[in-house]
GROMACS .gro file of C-alpha atoms in nm:
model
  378
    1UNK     CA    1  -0.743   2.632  -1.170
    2UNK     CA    2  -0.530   2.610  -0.840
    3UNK     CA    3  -0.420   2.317  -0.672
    4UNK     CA    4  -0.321   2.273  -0.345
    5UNK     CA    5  -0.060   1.941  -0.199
    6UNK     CA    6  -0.056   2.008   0.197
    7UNK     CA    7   0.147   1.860   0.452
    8UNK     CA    8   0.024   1.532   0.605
    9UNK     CA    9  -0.133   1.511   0.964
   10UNK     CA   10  -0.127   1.166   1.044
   11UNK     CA   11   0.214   1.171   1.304
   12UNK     CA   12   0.415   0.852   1.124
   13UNK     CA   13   0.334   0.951   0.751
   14UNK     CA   14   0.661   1.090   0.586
   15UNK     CA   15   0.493   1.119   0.221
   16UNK     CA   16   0.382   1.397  -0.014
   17UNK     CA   17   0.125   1.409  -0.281
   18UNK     CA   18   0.338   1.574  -0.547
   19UNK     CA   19   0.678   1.627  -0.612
   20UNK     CA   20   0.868   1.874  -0.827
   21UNK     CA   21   0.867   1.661  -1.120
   22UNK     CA   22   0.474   1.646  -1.095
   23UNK     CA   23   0.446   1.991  -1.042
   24UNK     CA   24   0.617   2.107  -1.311
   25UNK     CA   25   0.359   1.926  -1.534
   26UNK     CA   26   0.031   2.037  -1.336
   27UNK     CA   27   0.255   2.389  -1.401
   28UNK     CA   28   0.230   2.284  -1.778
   29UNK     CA   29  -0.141   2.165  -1.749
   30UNK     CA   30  -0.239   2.559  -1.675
   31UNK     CA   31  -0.292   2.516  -1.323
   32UNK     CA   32  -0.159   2.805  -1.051
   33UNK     CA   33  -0.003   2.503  -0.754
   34UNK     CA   34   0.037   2.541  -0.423
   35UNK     CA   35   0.228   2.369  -0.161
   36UNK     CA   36   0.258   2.395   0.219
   37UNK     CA   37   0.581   2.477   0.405
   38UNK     CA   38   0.788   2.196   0.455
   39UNK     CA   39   0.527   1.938   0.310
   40UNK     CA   40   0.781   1.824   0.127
   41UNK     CA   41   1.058   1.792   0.378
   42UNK     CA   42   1.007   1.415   0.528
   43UNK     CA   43   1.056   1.347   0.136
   44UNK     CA   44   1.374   1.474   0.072
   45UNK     CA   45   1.226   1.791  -0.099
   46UNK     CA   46   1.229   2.148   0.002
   47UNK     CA   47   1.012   2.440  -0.009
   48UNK     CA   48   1.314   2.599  -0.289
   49UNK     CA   49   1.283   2.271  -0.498
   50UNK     CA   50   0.906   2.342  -0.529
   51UNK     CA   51   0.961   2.669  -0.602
   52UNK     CA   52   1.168   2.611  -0.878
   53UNK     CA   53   0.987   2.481  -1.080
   54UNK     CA   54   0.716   2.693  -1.007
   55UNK     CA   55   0.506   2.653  -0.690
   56UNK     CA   56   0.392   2.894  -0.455
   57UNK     CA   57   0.487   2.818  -0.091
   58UNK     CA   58   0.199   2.859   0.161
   59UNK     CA   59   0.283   2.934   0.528
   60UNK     CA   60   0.027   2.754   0.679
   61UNK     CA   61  -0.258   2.477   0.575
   62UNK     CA   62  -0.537   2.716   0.572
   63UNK     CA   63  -0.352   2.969   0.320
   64UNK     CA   64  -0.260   2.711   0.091
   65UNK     CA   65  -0.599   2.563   0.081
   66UNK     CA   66  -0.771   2.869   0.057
   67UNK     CA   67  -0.955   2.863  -0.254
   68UNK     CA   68  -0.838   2.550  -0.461
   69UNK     CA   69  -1.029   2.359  -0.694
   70UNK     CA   70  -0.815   1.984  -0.631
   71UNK     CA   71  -0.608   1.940  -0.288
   72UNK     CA   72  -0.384   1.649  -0.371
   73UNK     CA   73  -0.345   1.397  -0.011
   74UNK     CA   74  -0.150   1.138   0.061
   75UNK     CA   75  -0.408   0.993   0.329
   76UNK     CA   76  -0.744   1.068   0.377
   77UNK     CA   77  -0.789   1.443   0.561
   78UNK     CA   78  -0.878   1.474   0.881
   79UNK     CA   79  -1.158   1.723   1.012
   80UNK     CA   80  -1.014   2.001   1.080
   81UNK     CA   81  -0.833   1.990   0.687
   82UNK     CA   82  -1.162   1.926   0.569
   83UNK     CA   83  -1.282   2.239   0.741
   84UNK     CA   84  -1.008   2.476   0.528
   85UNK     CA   85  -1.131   2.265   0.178
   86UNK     CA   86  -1.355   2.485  -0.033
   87UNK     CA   87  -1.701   2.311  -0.050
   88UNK     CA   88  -1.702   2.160  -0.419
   89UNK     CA   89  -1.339   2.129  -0.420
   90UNK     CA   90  -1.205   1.767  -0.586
   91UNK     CA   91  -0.974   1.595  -0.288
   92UNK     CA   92  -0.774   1.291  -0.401
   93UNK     CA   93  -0.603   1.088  -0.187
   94UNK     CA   94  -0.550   0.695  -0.023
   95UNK     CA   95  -0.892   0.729   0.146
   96UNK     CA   96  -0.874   0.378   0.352
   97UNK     CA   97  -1.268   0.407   0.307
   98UNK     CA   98  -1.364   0.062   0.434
   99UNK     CA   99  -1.519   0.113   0.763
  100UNK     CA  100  -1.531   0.482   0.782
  101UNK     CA  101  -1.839   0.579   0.718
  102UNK     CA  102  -1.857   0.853   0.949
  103UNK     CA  103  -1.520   0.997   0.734
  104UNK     CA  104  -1.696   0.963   0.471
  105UNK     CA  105  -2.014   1.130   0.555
  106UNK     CA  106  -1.817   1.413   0.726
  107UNK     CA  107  -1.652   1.462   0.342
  108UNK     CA  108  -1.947   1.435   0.178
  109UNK     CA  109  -2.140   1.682   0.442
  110UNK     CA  110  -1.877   1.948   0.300
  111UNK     CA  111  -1.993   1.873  -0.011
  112UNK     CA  112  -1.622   1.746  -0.169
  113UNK     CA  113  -1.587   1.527  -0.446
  114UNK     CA  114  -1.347   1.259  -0.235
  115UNK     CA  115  -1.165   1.033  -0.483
  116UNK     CA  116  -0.967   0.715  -0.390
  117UNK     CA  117  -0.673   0.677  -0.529
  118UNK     CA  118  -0.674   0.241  -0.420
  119UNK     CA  119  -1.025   0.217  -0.563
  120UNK     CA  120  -0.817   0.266  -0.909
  121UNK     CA  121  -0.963  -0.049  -1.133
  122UNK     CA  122  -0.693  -0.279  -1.252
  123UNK     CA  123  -0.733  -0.232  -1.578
  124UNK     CA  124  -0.439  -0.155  -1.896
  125UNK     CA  125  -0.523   0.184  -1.894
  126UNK     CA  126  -0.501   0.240  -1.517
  127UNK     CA  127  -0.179   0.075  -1.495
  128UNK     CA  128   0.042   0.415  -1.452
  129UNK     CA  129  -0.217   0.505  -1.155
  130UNK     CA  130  -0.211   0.174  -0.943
  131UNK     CA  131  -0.106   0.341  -0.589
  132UNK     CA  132  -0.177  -0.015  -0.437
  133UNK     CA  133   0.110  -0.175  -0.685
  134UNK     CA  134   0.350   0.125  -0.686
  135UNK     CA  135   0.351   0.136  -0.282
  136UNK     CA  136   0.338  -0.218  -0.213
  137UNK     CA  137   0.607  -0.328  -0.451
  138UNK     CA  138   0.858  -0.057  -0.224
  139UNK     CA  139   0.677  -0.227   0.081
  140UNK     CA  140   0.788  -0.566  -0.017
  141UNK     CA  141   1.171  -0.442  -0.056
  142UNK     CA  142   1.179  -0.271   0.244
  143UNK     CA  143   1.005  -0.532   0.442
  144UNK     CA  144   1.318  -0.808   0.353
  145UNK     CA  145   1.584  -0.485   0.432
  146UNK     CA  146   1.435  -0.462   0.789
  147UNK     CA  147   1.381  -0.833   0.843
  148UNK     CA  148   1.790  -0.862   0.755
  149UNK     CA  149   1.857  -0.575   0.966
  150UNK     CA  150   1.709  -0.728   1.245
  151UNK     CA  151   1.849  -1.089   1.171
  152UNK     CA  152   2.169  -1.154   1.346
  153UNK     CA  153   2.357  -1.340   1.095
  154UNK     CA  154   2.444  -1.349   0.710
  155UNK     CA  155   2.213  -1.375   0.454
  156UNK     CA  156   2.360  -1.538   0.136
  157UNK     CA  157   2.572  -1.844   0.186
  158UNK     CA  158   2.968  -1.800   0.260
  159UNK     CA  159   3.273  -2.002   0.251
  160UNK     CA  160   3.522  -1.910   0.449
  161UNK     CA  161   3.874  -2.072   0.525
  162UNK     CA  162   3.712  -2.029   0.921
  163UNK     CA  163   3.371  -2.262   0.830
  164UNK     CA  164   3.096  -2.221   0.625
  165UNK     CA  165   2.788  -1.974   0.705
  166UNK     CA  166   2.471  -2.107   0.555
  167UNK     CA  167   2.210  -1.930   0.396
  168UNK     CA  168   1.914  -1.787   0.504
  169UNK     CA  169   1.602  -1.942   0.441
  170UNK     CA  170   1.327  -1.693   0.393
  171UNK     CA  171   0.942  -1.771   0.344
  172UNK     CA  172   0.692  -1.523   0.195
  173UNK     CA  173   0.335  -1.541   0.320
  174UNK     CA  174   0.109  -1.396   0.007
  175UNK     CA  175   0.259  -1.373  -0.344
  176UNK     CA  176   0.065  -1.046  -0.433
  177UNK     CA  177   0.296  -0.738  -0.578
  178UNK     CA  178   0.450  -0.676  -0.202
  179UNK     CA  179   0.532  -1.065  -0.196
  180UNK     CA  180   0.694  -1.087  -0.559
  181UNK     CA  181   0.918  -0.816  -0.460
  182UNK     CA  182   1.010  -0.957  -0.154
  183UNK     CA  183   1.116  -1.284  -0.295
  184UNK     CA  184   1.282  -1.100  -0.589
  185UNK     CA  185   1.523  -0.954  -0.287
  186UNK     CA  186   1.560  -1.222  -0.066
  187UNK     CA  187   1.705  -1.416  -0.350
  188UNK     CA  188   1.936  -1.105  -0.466
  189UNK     CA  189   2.075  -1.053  -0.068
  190UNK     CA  190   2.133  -1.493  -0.081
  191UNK     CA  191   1.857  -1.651   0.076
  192UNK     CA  192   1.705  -1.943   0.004
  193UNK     CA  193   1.348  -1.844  -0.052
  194UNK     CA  194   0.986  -2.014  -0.066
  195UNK     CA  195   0.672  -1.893  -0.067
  196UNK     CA  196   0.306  -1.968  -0.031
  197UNK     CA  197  -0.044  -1.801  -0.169
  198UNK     CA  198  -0.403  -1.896  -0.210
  199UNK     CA  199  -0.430  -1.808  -0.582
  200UNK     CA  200  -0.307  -2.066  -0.804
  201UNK     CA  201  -0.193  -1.803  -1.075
  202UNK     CA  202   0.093  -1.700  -0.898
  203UNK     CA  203   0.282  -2.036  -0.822
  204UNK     CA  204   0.444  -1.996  -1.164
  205UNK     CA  205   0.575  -1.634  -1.068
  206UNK     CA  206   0.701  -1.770  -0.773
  207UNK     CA  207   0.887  -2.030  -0.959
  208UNK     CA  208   0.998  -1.753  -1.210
  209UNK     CA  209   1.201  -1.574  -0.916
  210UNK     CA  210   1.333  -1.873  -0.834
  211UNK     CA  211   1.176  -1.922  -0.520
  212UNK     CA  212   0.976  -2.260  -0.375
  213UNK     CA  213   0.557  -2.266  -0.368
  214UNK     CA  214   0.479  -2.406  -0.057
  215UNK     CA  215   0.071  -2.459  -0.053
  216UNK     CA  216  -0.168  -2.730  -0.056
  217UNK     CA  217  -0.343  -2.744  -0.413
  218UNK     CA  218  -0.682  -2.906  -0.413
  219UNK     CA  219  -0.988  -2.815  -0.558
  220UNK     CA  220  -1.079  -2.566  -0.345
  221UNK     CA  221  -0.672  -2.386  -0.375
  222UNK     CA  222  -0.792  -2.362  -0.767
  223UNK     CA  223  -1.049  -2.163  -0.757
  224UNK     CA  224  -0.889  -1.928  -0.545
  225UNK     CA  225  -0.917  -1.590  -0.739
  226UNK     CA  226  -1.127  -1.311  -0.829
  227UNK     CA  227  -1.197  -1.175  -1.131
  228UNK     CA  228  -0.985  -0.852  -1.018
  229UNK     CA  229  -0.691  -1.089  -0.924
  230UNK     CA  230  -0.718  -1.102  -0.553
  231UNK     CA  231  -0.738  -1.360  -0.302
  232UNK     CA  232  -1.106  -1.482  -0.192
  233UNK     CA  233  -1.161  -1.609   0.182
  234UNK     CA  234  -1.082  -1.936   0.156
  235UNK     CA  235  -1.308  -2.226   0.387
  236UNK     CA  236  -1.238  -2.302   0.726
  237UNK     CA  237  -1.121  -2.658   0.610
  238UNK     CA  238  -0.886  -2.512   0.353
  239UNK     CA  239  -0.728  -2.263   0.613
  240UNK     CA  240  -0.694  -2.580   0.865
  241UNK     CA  241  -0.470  -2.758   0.580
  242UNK     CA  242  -0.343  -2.469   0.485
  243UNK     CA  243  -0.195  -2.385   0.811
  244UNK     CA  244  -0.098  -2.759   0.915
  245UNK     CA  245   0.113  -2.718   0.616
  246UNK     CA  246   0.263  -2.390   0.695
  247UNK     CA  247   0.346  -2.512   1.033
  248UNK     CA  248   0.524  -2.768   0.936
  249UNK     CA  249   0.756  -2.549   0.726
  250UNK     CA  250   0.796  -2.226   0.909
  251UNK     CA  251   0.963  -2.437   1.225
  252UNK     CA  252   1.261  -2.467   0.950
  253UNK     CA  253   1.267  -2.052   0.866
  254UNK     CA  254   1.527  -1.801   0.984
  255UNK     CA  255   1.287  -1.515   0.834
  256UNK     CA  256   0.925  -1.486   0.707
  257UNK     CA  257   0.754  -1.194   0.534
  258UNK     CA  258   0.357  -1.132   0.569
  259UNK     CA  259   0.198  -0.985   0.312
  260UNK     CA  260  -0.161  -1.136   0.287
  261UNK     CA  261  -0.442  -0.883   0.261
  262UNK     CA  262  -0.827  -0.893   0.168
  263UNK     CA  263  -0.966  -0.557   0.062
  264UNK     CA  264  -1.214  -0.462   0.313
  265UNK     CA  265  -1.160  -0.704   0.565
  266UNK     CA  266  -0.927  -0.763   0.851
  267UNK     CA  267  -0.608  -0.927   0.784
  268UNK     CA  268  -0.596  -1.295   0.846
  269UNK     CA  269  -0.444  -1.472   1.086
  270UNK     CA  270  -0.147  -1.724   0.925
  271UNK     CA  271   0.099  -1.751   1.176
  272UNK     CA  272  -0.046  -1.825   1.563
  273UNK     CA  273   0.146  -1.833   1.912
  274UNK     CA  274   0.256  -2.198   1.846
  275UNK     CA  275   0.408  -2.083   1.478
  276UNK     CA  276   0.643  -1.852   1.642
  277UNK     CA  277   0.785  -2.050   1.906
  278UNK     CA  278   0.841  -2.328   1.674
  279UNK     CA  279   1.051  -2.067   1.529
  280UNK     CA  280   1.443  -2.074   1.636
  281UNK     CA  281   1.572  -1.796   1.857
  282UNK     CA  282   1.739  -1.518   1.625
  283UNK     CA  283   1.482  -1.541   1.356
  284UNK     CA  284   1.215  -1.251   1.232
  285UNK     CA  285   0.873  -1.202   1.102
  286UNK     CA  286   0.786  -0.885   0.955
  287UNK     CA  287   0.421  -0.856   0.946
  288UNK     CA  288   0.286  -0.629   0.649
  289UNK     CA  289  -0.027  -0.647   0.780
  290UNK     CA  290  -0.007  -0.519   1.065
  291UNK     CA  291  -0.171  -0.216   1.035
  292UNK     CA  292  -0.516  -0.413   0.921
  293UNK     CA  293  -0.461  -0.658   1.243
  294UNK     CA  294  -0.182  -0.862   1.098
  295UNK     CA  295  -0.107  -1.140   1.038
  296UNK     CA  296   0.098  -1.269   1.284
  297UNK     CA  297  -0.069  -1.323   1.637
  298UNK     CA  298   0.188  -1.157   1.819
  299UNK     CA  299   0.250  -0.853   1.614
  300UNK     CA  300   0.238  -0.550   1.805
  301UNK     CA  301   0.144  -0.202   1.560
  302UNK     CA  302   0.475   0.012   1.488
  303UNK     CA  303   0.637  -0.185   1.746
  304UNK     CA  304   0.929  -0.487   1.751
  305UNK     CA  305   0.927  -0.720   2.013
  306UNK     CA  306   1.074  -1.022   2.090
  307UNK     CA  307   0.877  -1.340   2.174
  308UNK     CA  308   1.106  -1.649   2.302
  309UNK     CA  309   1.432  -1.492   2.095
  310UNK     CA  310   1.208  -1.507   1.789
  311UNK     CA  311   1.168  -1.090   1.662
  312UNK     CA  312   0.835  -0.980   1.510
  313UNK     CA  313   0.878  -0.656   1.357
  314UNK     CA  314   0.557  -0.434   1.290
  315UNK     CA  315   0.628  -0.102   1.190
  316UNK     CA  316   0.345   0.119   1.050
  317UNK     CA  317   0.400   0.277   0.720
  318UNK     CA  318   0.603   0.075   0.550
  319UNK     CA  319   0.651   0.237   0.208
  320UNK     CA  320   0.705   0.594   0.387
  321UNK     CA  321   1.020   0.413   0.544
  322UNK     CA  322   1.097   0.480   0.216
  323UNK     CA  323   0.942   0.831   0.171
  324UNK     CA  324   1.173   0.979  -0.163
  325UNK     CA  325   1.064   0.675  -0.344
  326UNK     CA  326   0.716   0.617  -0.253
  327UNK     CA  327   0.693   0.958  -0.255
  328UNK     CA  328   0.775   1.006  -0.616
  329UNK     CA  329   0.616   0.720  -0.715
  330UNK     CA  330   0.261   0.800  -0.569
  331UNK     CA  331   0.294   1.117  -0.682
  332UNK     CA  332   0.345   0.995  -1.045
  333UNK     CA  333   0.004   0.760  -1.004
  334UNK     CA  334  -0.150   1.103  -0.896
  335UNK     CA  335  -0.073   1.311  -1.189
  336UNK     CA  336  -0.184   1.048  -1.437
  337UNK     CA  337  -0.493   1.050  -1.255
  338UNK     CA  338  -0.606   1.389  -1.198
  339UNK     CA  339  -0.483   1.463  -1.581
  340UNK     CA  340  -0.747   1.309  -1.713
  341UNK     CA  341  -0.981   1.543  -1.487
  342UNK     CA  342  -0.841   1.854  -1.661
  343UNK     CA  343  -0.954   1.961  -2.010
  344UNK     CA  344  -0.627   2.052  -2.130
  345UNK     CA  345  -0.716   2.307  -2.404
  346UNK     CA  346  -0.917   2.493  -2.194
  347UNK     CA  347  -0.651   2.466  -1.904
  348UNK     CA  348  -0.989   2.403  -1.681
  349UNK     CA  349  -1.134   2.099  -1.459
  350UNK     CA  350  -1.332   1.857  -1.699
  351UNK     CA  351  -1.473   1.620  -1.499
  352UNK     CA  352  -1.610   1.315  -1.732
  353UNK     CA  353  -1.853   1.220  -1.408
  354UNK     CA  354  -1.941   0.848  -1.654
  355UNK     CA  355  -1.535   0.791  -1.692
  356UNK     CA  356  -1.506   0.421  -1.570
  357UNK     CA  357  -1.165   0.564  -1.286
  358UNK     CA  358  -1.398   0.843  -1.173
  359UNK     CA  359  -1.673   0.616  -1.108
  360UNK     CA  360  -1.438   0.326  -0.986
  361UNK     CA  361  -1.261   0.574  -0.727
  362UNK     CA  362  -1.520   0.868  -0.683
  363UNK     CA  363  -1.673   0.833  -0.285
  364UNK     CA  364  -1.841   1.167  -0.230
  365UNK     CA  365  -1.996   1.395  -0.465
  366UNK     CA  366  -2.316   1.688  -0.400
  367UNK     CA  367  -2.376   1.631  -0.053
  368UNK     CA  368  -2.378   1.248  -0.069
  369UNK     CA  369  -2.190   0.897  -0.016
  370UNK     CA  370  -2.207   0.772  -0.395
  371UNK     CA  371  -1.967   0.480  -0.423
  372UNK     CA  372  -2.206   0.178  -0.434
  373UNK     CA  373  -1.977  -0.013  -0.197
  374UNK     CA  374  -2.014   0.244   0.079
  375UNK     CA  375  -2.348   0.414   0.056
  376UNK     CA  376  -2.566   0.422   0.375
  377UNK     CA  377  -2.787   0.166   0.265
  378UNK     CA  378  -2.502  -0.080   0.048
   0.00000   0.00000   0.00000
């Protein structure tokens, strides 16, 4: 049983798919790992930390590919990596399937069994696995770190025998795991936070941080969750409300975090043109969204600009600005994942192809497209 963790391709991803820790235990699992030069290196890890705990350092994608039974991603692989996978090999990964079909039909043309690692159901046992949760939770942090880098003033409140400096007031735009976390360290760095979301079950973990809920709750606002816990589209009259409201209230912010995402869909639209230049000069939006349209308008992808002294930050990536931690953390979800494709008595690949994760996060299997959200004819 060999696996193989290769260097990313995509030219602003700074992640790995396993990290020494994690190797040690595929190590322990029976399996023979390899890892590509310097796949590790963007993460804080080198080639001699893999080897230490018992990896074999490949020189180049193709050799460390050759012949493994899993390849562990961090995104989904391009063609030519596809091209150095063995046909039947298991390739897990973020996969980003929605609206790749041709991806997808490429992977299942080499006959790989393509699993996807944010497909993961949201269920007790799954818990250790959730990429979306461990990623965005880092996301959230590091979105409030760059919004107060890029803010020109204090964040908590002082007083000062020279004057007072007020706090900052910070909104949150989507209370989801990235949002929580965000408010969580607003309020540590001083600001005076509120936030807003369509799902009516989060207003009291809002409250719990300590932050305000800022949202217009009728009828429609209660029914505003899925059974998996995300946000449904909400009605063009709701949104209208919704966004007179928000208006209103993000003329008075110094800094607002985006977070709001629908799986599958583009990101909607919450703060327009007018939004920001209601906005004073010297505040910042930093638009999590921005690499599924974003949510801001303005936002330009892995760019900051400046629109009428208000700053709109949209870097790509953001948990990889963070690369050791997500790092270790998605490699973590991995492991617990592909351990339960490994029989581990016989030290050999079990696949249990009726498992509820395999057939919540399998894509490609024998030649074909099988997820039932993304088959040909779905």
């Amino acid at each position: 049983m060999r696996i193989a963790v290769l260097t990313e391709t995509e030219a602003n991803e700074s992640r790995v798919a396993a990290t020494p820790d994690t190797v040690k235990k595929f190590k322990a699992l029976g399996a023979d790992v390899v890892v590509q030069a310097g796949a590790g290196l963007t993460s804080g890890v080198t080639d001699a930390d893999y080897e230490a705990v018992g990896a074999t350092i490949a020189a180049s994608p193709g050799t460390a590919a050759d012949g493994a039974d899993i390849v562990l991603l961090v995104r989904r692989p391009e063609s030519a990596v596809l091209e150095i996978i063995k046909e039947g090999a298991i390739v897990v990964a973020i996969m980003d399937p929605y609206g790749a079909q041709d991806a997808l039909a490429e992977m299942a043309g080499r006959n790989i069994a393509g699993f996807a690692m944010e497909l993961m159901p949201r269920i007790t046992r799954a818990q250790v696995m959730d990429v979306l949760s461990s990623q965005a939770n880092l996301a959230g942090y590091r979105a409030v770190i760059d919004a107060a880098a890029e803010y020109g003033r204090a964040m908590p409140m002082m007083m000062t025998a020279a004057g007072t400096v007020p706090a900052a007031r910070a909104f949150v735009m989507g209370a989801g795991v990235a949002g929580l976390q965000a408010i969580a360290t607003a309020r540590r760095l001083g600001a005076v936070v509120s936030a807003t979301d369509v799902r009516p079950a989060v207003k009291e973990q809002v409250e719990s941080l300590g932050a305000k809920f800022v949202a217009v709750e009728d009828e429609e606002f209660k029914q505003a969750e899925t059974a998996g816990g995300y946000a449904k589209e909400m009605s063009a009259e709701y949104k209208a409300k919704q966004a007179e409201l928000v208006a209103a209230h993000i003329a008075k912010q110094d800094l607002v975090i985006t977070t709001a995402l629908i799986p599958g869909r583009p990101a909607p639209v919450l703060i327009d043109r007018a939004m920001v230049e209601s906005m004073k000069p010297g505040s910042v939006i930093v638009d999590l969204a921005v690499e599924r349209g974003g949510n801001c308008e303005l936002s330009e992808p892995g760019d900051v600009i400046e629109h009428q002294g208000v700053k709109i930050v949209g870097h790509l990536n953001m948990p990889g600005r963070l690369a050791a931690s997500a790092s270790s953390l998605y490699a973590k979800n991995l492991y617990a994942f592909v351990e339960t494709l490994i029989d581990t008595e016989a030290k050999a690949i079990a696949v249990n192809w009726e498992d509820e994760l395999v057939k919540a996060t399998l894509l490609t299997r024998d030649g074909a497209i099988v997820h039932p959200n993304f088959k040909p004819d779905a």
